[in-house]
């Protein structure tokens, strides 16, 4: 029987080849930053992962600009400024954001607004509140300049470069703006747009066939006959896979090995990974095991609860295609979702440039618990008003209890009982 950690490692090793294929240059997809799709006009590149380094086409900022509303000055003109002997300078030309770069007249103080180009010849900015008077004079008329004869006083010297955003201080031309493997979130998209970049090459997404098996399964909304149940696994795992960055094709198959093989062959050449639910245990009609054990999938027992029966391997889906990884999860919904959380979610999220692990903490139990000593038990729970963990029942059919849980509680091998107040490892699942 494998340990939880051993099976995690086996899954990572099985899927390592997918990471290499995602990084391959020939699989890159070029997307325009300003293209939109879907009813909400979402930027298509949002959430995708860069396939290559993106180099800055120009310096950012491209021109020296002011960090403050204030006066652009030549620092040498204020070298003698002291509180007891302030330096008075005539008010020069005004520059607002978007104005062309002006020329600073020596011996003047040029009003300059935040983000505006610092005039050529000025090398520092004094905030307006540090001047006397601590406000701009009336800047009116077509040129927005002060009235002739207006002056302003300064009581302190200023160092060159003060409150000036120099050319290239964010990123220099030719430098790596964003490296390969970066996930494109809001700040990254903004950085690309600020650099004038309109399209980027992104890694393709993992394509997954999700195959739920069982004679008893019927789609939600379908009337049920006695002995039948609505299929929860497809909706649940499709959402989980998509949340982890995958593209998902899903289908149902009855407890018929030929139907399982037909479903796999129907996706030949179109998917990178197969995930199945059901048919992996020790029953008389274990359809996934019957269909795939002779085709390269190994079925093992893992010392976890729920989710002990697992399958993994590589299968050729059709003639002329390469073998793809297969992960076979148990059919009970809680077992299937816990299996996804423990073994597949971290790997897929890493592929998608997302944080692989759930937020984790050590919290105290609100009450005593028991656990099978030879298994790593994963229980669903909630955090009470005192910050302690209330742990739910362990049964693998209690999907509603999972839906209202906020944490997964880990009780490791070797633990058979813990008292109230004992510390346990928890994964937050309410983000």
Short mmCIF file of C-alpha atoms in Angstrom, two decimals:
data_model
loop_
_atom_site.label_atom_id
_atom_site.label_comp_id
_atom_site.label_asym_id
_atom_site.label_seq_id
_atom_site.Cartn_x
_atom_site.Cartn_y
_atom_site.Cartn_z
CA UNK A 1 0.00 0.00 0.00
CA UNK A 2 1.38 3.41 -0.98
CA UNK A 3 1.59 6.33 1.35
CA UNK A 4 -0.12 9.60 0.53
CA UNK A 5 3.27 11.23 -0.19
CA UNK A 6 4.42 8.35 -2.39
CA UNK A 7 1.32 8.61 -4.55
CA UNK A 8 1.68 12.39 -4.78
CA UNK A 9 5.20 11.85 -6.09
CA UNK A 10 4.01 9.22 -8.58
CA UNK A 11 1.38 11.59 -9.97
CA UNK A 12 3.90 14.44 -10.32
CA UNK A 13 6.31 12.15 -12.15
CA UNK A 14 3.57 10.90 -14.46
CA UNK A 15 2.52 14.43 -15.39
CA UNK A 16 6.02 15.91 -15.71
CA UNK A 17 5.93 15.26 -19.46
CA UNK A 18 2.89 17.54 -19.76
CA UNK A 19 4.86 20.44 -18.33
CA UNK A 20 7.54 19.94 -20.96
CA UNK A 21 4.94 19.91 -23.74
CA UNK A 22 3.36 23.12 -22.44
CA UNK A 23 6.74 24.86 -22.53
CA UNK A 24 7.40 23.76 -26.12
CA UNK A 25 7.54 26.74 -28.47
CA UNK A 26 5.38 25.07 -31.12
CA UNK A 27 2.47 24.92 -28.74
CA UNK A 28 2.36 28.67 -28.04
CA UNK A 29 -0.77 30.65 -28.85
CA UNK A 30 -0.56 34.35 -29.73
CA UNK A 31 -3.28 36.46 -28.13
CA UNK A 32 -4.05 40.13 -28.51
CA UNK A 33 -4.26 41.97 -25.22
CA UNK A 34 -7.22 44.05 -26.32
CA UNK A 35 -9.22 41.14 -27.76
CA UNK A 36 -12.28 40.21 -25.76
CA UNK A 37 -14.45 37.13 -25.52
CA UNK A 38 -17.53 36.04 -23.65
CA UNK A 39 -20.51 38.01 -22.37
CA UNK A 40 -18.42 40.12 -19.98
CA UNK A 41 -15.75 41.19 -22.46
CA UNK A 42 -12.92 39.53 -20.56
CA UNK A 43 -9.43 40.16 -21.90
CA UNK A 44 -8.42 36.90 -23.54
CA UNK A 45 -4.87 36.90 -22.23
CA UNK A 46 -6.04 37.27 -18.64
CA UNK A 47 -4.98 34.28 -16.56
CA UNK A 48 -2.79 32.76 -19.25
CA UNK A 49 0.93 31.98 -18.91
CA UNK A 50 3.64 33.56 -21.04
CA UNK A 51 5.37 31.16 -23.39
CA UNK A 52 8.47 33.35 -23.84
CA UNK A 53 10.28 36.21 -22.16
CA UNK A 54 8.79 39.57 -23.15
CA UNK A 55 11.42 42.26 -23.62
CA UNK A 56 10.76 45.94 -23.04
CA UNK A 57 10.57 47.70 -26.43
CA UNK A 58 11.45 51.05 -24.82
CA UNK A 59 12.52 52.54 -21.53
CA UNK A 60 9.83 52.88 -18.89
CA UNK A 61 9.35 55.66 -18.13
CA UNK A 62 10.32 56.89 -21.58
CA UNK A 63 11.00 60.42 -20.31
CA UNK A 64 11.92 61.92 -16.97
CA UNK A 65 8.72 62.89 -15.19
CA UNK A 66 7.68 64.41 -11.93
CA UNK A 67 6.75 62.33 -8.93
CA UNK A 68 4.98 65.30 -7.30
CA UNK A 69 3.02 68.43 -8.05
CA UNK A 70 5.70 71.03 -7.57
CA UNK A 71 8.40 73.16 -9.16
CA UNK A 72 11.05 71.82 -11.52
CA UNK A 73 14.36 73.53 -10.75
CA UNK A 74 18.06 73.33 -11.43
CA UNK A 75 19.41 72.13 -8.10
CA UNK A 76 22.39 74.49 -8.42
CA UNK A 77 19.99 77.47 -8.26
CA UNK A 78 18.94 76.45 -4.73
CA UNK A 79 22.38 75.61 -3.37
CA UNK A 80 22.43 78.69 -1.13
CA UNK A 81 18.81 78.41 0.09
CA UNK A 82 18.39 78.54 3.88
CA UNK A 83 15.40 79.27 6.12
CA UNK A 84 16.99 82.59 7.14
CA UNK A 85 18.02 83.44 3.56
CA UNK A 86 15.51 81.84 1.16
CA UNK A 87 16.13 81.93 -2.56
CA UNK A 88 13.45 83.58 -4.69
CA UNK A 89 13.03 82.47 -8.32
CA UNK A 90 10.71 83.73 -11.04
CA UNK A 91 7.94 81.27 -11.92
CA UNK A 92 8.63 79.80 -15.37
CA UNK A 93 6.66 77.80 -17.91
CA UNK A 94 4.04 75.29 -16.69
CA UNK A 95 4.07 71.61 -17.73
CA UNK A 96 1.08 69.38 -17.17
CA UNK A 97 0.76 65.65 -17.87
CA UNK A 98 0.63 65.09 -21.61
CA UNK A 99 2.40 68.34 -22.53
CA UNK A 100 5.51 68.13 -24.71
CA UNK A 101 8.91 68.31 -23.02
CA UNK A 102 9.71 71.98 -22.47
CA UNK A 103 13.03 73.73 -21.91
CA UNK A 104 13.69 74.99 -18.41
CA UNK A 105 14.99 78.56 -18.25
CA UNK A 106 17.99 78.80 -15.88
CA UNK A 107 17.26 80.71 -12.70
CA UNK A 108 13.50 79.96 -12.76
CA UNK A 109 11.11 77.54 -11.06
CA UNK A 110 8.85 75.74 -13.55
CA UNK A 111 5.47 74.48 -12.27
CA UNK A 112 5.21 70.78 -13.09
CA UNK A 113 2.37 68.38 -12.32
CA UNK A 114 2.58 64.74 -11.25
CA UNK A 115 3.47 62.56 -14.22
CA UNK A 116 4.37 65.50 -16.43
CA UNK A 117 7.70 65.65 -18.25
CA UNK A 118 10.44 67.40 -16.29
CA UNK A 119 11.69 70.26 -18.52
CA UNK A 120 15.13 69.89 -20.09
CA UNK A 121 17.62 71.75 -17.93
CA UNK A 122 15.85 70.99 -14.62
CA UNK A 123 17.21 68.17 -12.48
CA UNK A 124 14.97 68.17 -9.39
CA UNK A 125 11.40 68.82 -8.27
CA UNK A 126 10.42 70.65 -5.10
CA UNK A 127 6.90 69.77 -3.87
CA UNK A 128 4.59 72.76 -4.03
CA UNK A 129 3.83 72.47 -0.31
CA UNK A 130 7.55 72.90 0.45
CA UNK A 131 7.67 76.23 -1.40
CA UNK A 132 6.65 79.71 -0.23
CA UNK A 133 3.79 80.22 -0.86
CA UNK A 134 2.84 76.53 -0.49
CA UNK A 135 0.42 76.65 -3.41
CA UNK A 136 0.67 77.38 -7.10
CA UNK A 137 -0.04 80.92 -8.29
CA UNK A 138 -2.96 81.36 -10.61
CA UNK A 139 -2.05 79.44 -13.77
CA UNK A 140 -4.44 80.78 -16.34
CA UNK A 141 -4.69 81.72 -19.96
CA UNK A 142 -3.94 79.71 -23.06
CA UNK A 143 -0.44 78.73 -21.88
CA UNK A 144 -1.47 78.03 -18.27
CA UNK A 145 1.54 80.03 -17.13
CA UNK A 146 1.77 82.36 -14.13
CA UNK A 147 1.45 86.11 -14.60
CA UNK A 148 4.74 87.85 -15.46
CA UNK A 149 6.67 88.92 -12.37
CA UNK A 150 5.36 86.09 -10.19
CA UNK A 151 8.03 84.51 -7.99
CA UNK A 152 8.33 81.72 -5.44
CA UNK A 153 10.78 81.25 -2.54
CA UNK A 154 12.66 78.18 -1.36
CA UNK A 155 14.13 77.76 2.12
CA UNK A 156 16.22 74.64 1.52
CA UNK A 157 18.58 73.26 -1.11
CA UNK A 158 17.54 70.21 -3.13
CA UNK A 159 19.60 67.28 -4.32
CA UNK A 160 19.73 66.43 -8.03
CA UNK A 161 17.13 63.79 -8.93
CA UNK A 162 14.78 64.59 -6.04
CA UNK A 163 11.21 63.56 -6.95
CA UNK A 164 12.21 62.89 -10.55
CA UNK A 165 11.31 59.55 -12.11
CA UNK A 166 14.32 59.04 -14.35
CA UNK A 167 14.20 57.41 -17.77
CA UNK A 168 14.20 53.60 -17.52
CA UNK A 169 13.93 53.41 -13.73
CA UNK A 170 10.97 51.01 -13.99
CA UNK A 171 12.50 48.93 -16.76
CA UNK A 172 15.23 49.64 -19.30
CA UNK A 173 14.81 49.11 -23.01
CA UNK A 174 15.73 45.54 -23.95
CA UNK A 175 15.42 44.24 -20.38
CA UNK A 176 13.07 41.38 -19.54
CA UNK A 177 9.72 42.99 -18.93
CA UNK A 178 8.04 39.72 -17.91
CA UNK A 179 9.77 36.31 -17.93
CA UNK A 180 8.49 33.13 -19.50
CA UNK A 181 6.13 31.31 -17.15
CA UNK A 182 4.54 34.48 -15.77
CA UNK A 183 0.81 34.26 -15.24
CA UNK A 184 -0.93 37.30 -16.70
CA UNK A 185 -2.93 38.96 -13.95
CA UNK A 186 -4.07 42.60 -13.78
CA UNK A 187 -0.63 44.07 -12.95
CA UNK A 188 1.08 42.05 -15.67
CA UNK A 189 -1.49 43.05 -18.30
CA UNK A 190 -1.09 46.67 -17.21
CA UNK A 191 2.68 46.42 -17.52
CA UNK A 192 2.40 45.04 -21.05
CA UNK A 193 -0.06 47.75 -22.05
CA UNK A 194 2.13 50.48 -20.54
CA UNK A 195 5.00 49.21 -22.71
CA UNK A 196 2.82 49.50 -25.80
CA UNK A 197 2.69 45.74 -26.35
CA UNK A 198 -0.47 44.57 -28.11
CA UNK A 199 -0.04 40.79 -28.27
CA UNK A 200 1.88 38.05 -26.48
CA UNK A 201 2.61 34.36 -26.93
CA UNK A 202 1.05 32.26 -24.19
CA UNK A 203 1.31 28.59 -23.34
CA UNK A 204 -1.55 26.45 -24.45
CA UNK A 205 -3.76 25.09 -21.71
CA UNK A 206 -3.92 21.47 -20.61
CA UNK A 207 -6.83 19.66 -22.30
CA UNK A 208 -8.52 17.04 -20.10
CA UNK A 209 -11.03 14.31 -20.84
CA UNK A 210 -13.20 13.86 -17.75
CA UNK A 211 -14.93 10.48 -17.85
CA UNK A 212 -17.46 9.65 -15.15
CA UNK A 213 -18.54 6.01 -15.08
CA UNK A 214 -21.45 4.07 -13.63
CA UNK A 215 -24.73 2.48 -14.77
CA UNK A 216 -26.47 4.42 -12.01
CA UNK A 217 -25.45 7.91 -13.20
CA UNK A 218 -27.88 10.25 -14.91
CA UNK A 219 -27.35 13.92 -15.78
CA UNK A 220 -28.78 16.49 -13.37
CA UNK A 221 -32.36 17.32 -14.30
CA UNK A 222 -33.05 13.86 -15.73
CA UNK A 223 -35.86 11.88 -14.06
CA UNK A 224 -34.50 9.02 -11.97
CA UNK A 225 -35.62 5.43 -11.85
CA UNK A 226 -35.12 3.38 -8.68
CA UNK A 227 -31.42 2.71 -8.13
CA UNK A 228 -30.26 5.68 -10.20
CA UNK A 229 -28.58 8.88 -8.97
CA UNK A 230 -27.75 12.23 -10.49
CA UNK A 231 -24.15 12.63 -11.64
CA UNK A 232 -22.34 15.01 -9.30
CA UNK A 233 -18.78 14.12 -10.29
CA UNK A 234 -18.86 15.63 -13.77
CA UNK A 235 -20.10 19.06 -12.70
CA UNK A 236 -17.87 19.06 -9.63
CA UNK A 237 -14.62 17.98 -11.27
CA UNK A 238 -15.18 19.96 -14.45
CA UNK A 239 -15.38 23.11 -12.32
CA UNK A 240 -12.34 22.04 -10.29
CA UNK A 241 -10.29 21.32 -13.42
CA UNK A 242 -11.27 24.59 -15.08
CA UNK A 243 -10.45 26.50 -11.90
CA UNK A 244 -6.99 24.93 -12.10
CA UNK A 245 -6.52 26.23 -15.65
CA UNK A 246 -7.55 23.23 -17.75
CA UNK A 247 -9.80 22.91 -20.79
CA UNK A 248 -12.30 20.12 -20.18
CA UNK A 249 -14.18 17.65 -22.37
CA UNK A 250 -16.57 15.51 -20.33
CA UNK A 251 -18.66 12.43 -20.94
CA UNK A 252 -20.45 9.62 -19.12
CA UNK A 253 -19.94 5.90 -19.63
CA UNK A 254 -21.92 2.96 -18.21
CA UNK A 255 -20.29 -0.02 -16.51
CA UNK A 256 -19.15 -1.43 -19.82
CA UNK A 257 -15.42 -1.64 -20.66
CA UNK A 258 -16.15 -1.22 -24.35
CA UNK A 259 -17.99 2.04 -23.62
CA UNK A 260 -15.00 3.30 -21.62
CA UNK A 261 -12.61 2.44 -24.45
CA UNK A 262 -14.93 4.09 -26.99
CA UNK A 263 -15.02 7.28 -24.91
CA UNK A 264 -11.24 7.36 -24.75
CA UNK A 265 -10.83 6.68 -28.45
CA UNK A 266 -13.31 9.45 -29.23
CA UNK A 267 -10.88 11.95 -27.71
CA UNK A 268 -7.73 10.60 -29.34
CA UNK A 269 -5.40 13.38 -30.41
CA UNK A 270 -7.51 16.01 -28.63
CA UNK A 271 -6.57 15.69 -24.96
CA UNK A 272 -3.39 15.72 -22.87
CA UNK A 273 -4.79 13.98 -19.81
CA UNK A 274 -7.62 11.62 -18.92
CA UNK A 275 -9.32 11.76 -15.52
CA UNK A 276 -11.87 9.06 -14.68
CA UNK A 277 -14.16 8.55 -11.71
CA UNK A 278 -15.54 5.23 -10.53
CA UNK A 279 -14.71 1.65 -11.33
CA UNK A 280 -11.33 1.42 -9.58
CA UNK A 281 -11.99 -0.57 -6.41
CA UNK A 282 -12.40 -4.28 -5.66
CA UNK A 283 -16.00 -4.82 -6.73
CA UNK A 284 -17.27 -7.24 -9.40
CA UNK A 285 -17.96 -4.47 -11.93
CA UNK A 286 -14.96 -2.16 -11.75
CA UNK A 287 -15.22 -0.88 -15.30
CA UNK A 288 -12.20 1.43 -15.43
CA UNK A 289 -9.95 -1.22 -13.93
CA UNK A 290 -11.33 -3.84 -16.33
CA UNK A 291 -10.87 -1.57 -19.35
CA UNK A 292 -7.46 -0.10 -18.58
CA UNK A 293 -5.46 -2.51 -16.40
CA UNK A 294 -4.20 -4.31 -19.49
CA UNK A 295 -3.47 -1.04 -21.32
CA UNK A 296 -0.87 0.49 -19.03
CA UNK A 297 -2.82 1.78 -16.00
CA UNK A 298 -1.72 0.56 -12.59
CA UNK A 299 -4.36 0.26 -9.88
CA UNK A 300 -3.10 0.65 -6.34
CA UNK A 301 -4.23 1.18 -2.78
CA UNK A 302 -3.14 4.39 -1.07
CA UNK A 303 -3.21 4.76 2.71
CA UNK A 304 -5.69 7.63 2.69
CA UNK A 305 -9.33 7.96 3.64
CA UNK A 306 -11.37 8.77 1.63
CA UNK A 307 -9.87 7.97 -1.77
CA UNK A 308 -7.86 4.81 -1.10
CA UNK A 309 -8.32 3.12 -4.51
CA UNK A 310 -6.35 4.96 -7.21
CA UNK A 311 -5.18 4.30 -10.74
CA UNK A 312 -2.49 5.93 -12.85
CA UNK A 313 -0.58 5.21 -16.01
CA UNK A 314 -0.28 6.07 -19.69
CA UNK A 315 -2.67 4.91 -22.40
CA UNK A 316 -2.65 5.20 -26.19
CA UNK A 317 -6.08 6.54 -27.10
CA UNK A 318 -5.96 5.93 -30.82
CA UNK A 319 -3.82 4.80 -33.76
CA UNK A 320 -0.95 7.15 -34.51
CA UNK A 321 -1.26 9.03 -31.21
CA UNK A 322 1.14 9.12 -28.30
CA UNK A 323 0.19 7.73 -24.91
CA UNK A 324 -1.44 10.19 -22.54
CA UNK A 325 -1.46 10.12 -18.74
CA UNK A 326 -4.52 8.70 -17.04
CA UNK A 327 -5.56 9.31 -13.44
CA UNK A 328 -8.38 7.13 -12.16
CA UNK A 329 -10.20 8.37 -9.07
CA UNK A 330 -12.84 6.60 -6.96
CA UNK A 331 -16.49 7.22 -7.78
CA UNK A 332 -17.84 8.45 -4.46
CA UNK A 333 -18.04 12.25 -4.87
CA UNK A 334 -16.11 13.14 -1.72
CA UNK A 335 -13.45 10.55 -2.55
CA UNK A 336 -13.15 11.94 -6.08
CA UNK A 337 -12.82 15.55 -4.96
CA UNK A 338 -10.39 14.76 -2.14
CA UNK A 339 -8.30 12.79 -4.66
CA UNK A 340 -8.28 15.80 -6.97
CA UNK A 341 -7.26 18.10 -4.11
CA UNK A 342 -4.45 15.87 -2.89
CA UNK A 343 -2.95 14.67 -6.15
CA UNK A 344 -3.95 16.65 -9.24
CA UNK A 345 -4.91 20.20 -8.27
CA UNK A 346 -1.40 21.27 -7.14
CA UNK A 347 0.18 20.00 -10.37
CA UNK A 348 -2.33 21.64 -12.72
CA UNK A 349 -2.21 24.94 -10.87
CA UNK A 350 1.57 25.00 -11.10
CA UNK A 351 1.25 24.41 -14.86
CA UNK A 352 -1.14 27.37 -15.06
CA UNK A 353 1.17 29.72 -13.16
CA UNK A 354 -1.06 29.66 -10.07
CA UNK A 355 -0.11 29.07 -6.45
CA UNK A 356 -0.19 25.28 -6.25
CA UNK A 357 -1.04 24.75 -2.60
CA UNK A 358 -4.04 25.66 -0.53
CA UNK A 359 -3.44 28.13 2.33
CA UNK A 360 -2.44 26.03 5.32
CA UNK A 361 -2.49 26.49 9.07
CA UNK A 362 -2.18 24.64 12.40
CA UNK A 363 -5.41 25.08 14.35
CA UNK A 364 -6.85 23.60 17.51
CA UNK A 365 -9.64 21.04 17.52
CA UNK A 366 -12.97 22.16 18.92
CA UNK A 367 -13.65 18.57 20.06
CA UNK A 368 -11.99 15.17 20.16
CA UNK A 369 -11.66 13.03 17.01
CA UNK A 370 -10.76 9.47 16.10
CA UNK A 371 -9.04 8.23 12.94
CA UNK A 372 -7.88 4.88 11.48
CA UNK A 373 -4.28 4.62 12.68
CA UNK A 374 -2.95 3.16 9.44
CA UNK A 375 -4.39 5.81 7.10
CA UNK A 376 -3.96 9.50 6.37
CA UNK A 377 -7.51 10.68 6.96
CA UNK A 378 -8.84 13.85 5.33
CA UNK A 379 -11.94 15.23 7.03
CA UNK A 380 -14.08 18.22 6.16
CA UNK A 381 -14.55 20.91 8.75
CA UNK A 382 -15.38 24.49 9.62
CA UNK A 383 -13.66 27.05 11.83
CA UNK A 384 -15.79 28.16 14.74
CA UNK A 385 -16.04 31.62 16.26
CA UNK A 386 -13.08 30.91 18.53
CA UNK A 387 -10.77 29.89 15.68
CA UNK A 388 -10.99 26.17 16.52
CA UNK A 389 -11.86 23.45 14.00
CA UNK A 390 -15.14 21.55 14.12
CA UNK A 391 -14.57 18.30 12.21
CA UNK A 392 -17.36 16.61 10.25
CA UNK A 393 -18.07 12.92 9.70
CA UNK A 394 -15.65 10.93 7.52
CA UNK A 395 -18.10 9.20 5.16
CA UNK A 396 -17.26 9.60 1.46
CA UNK A 397 -20.87 10.16 0.33
CA UNK A 398 -21.38 13.34 2.42
CA UNK A 399 -20.98 15.83 -0.43
CA UNK A 400 -23.26 18.43 1.16
CA UNK A 401 -21.00 18.51 4.22
CA UNK A 402 -18.06 19.13 1.86
CA UNK A 403 -19.98 21.97 0.18
CA UNK A 404 -20.38 23.87 3.45
CA UNK A 405 -16.90 23.06 4.77
CA UNK A 406 -14.21 25.74 4.92
CA UNK A 407 -11.20 23.51 5.64
CA UNK A 408 -9.81 20.07 4.98
CA UNK A 409 -8.46 18.57 8.21
CA UNK A 410 -5.48 16.22 7.94
CA UNK A 411 -5.09 13.42 10.46
CA UNK A 412 -1.84 11.60 9.53
CA UNK A 413 -0.90 7.94 9.65
CA UNK A 414 -0.13 6.90 13.21
CA UNK A 415 -2.89 9.00 14.78
CA UNK A 416 -5.89 7.12 16.14
CA UNK A 417 -7.33 9.78 18.45
CA UNK A 418 -6.80 13.42 19.32
CA UNK A 419 -8.36 15.35 22.20
CA UNK A 420 -10.08 18.71 22.02
CA UNK A 421 -7.48 21.45 21.84
CA UNK A 422 -4.92 19.38 19.93
CA UNK A 423 -3.29 21.08 16.94
CA UNK A 424 -4.13 19.73 13.48
CA UNK A 425 -3.03 20.65 9.96
CA UNK A 426 -5.78 22.27 7.89
CA UNK A 427 -6.05 23.40 4.28
CA UNK A 428 -8.35 26.33 3.62
CA UNK A 429 -10.86 25.55 0.85
CA UNK A 430 -13.06 28.62 1.15
CA UNK A 431 -11.04 30.95 -1.12
#
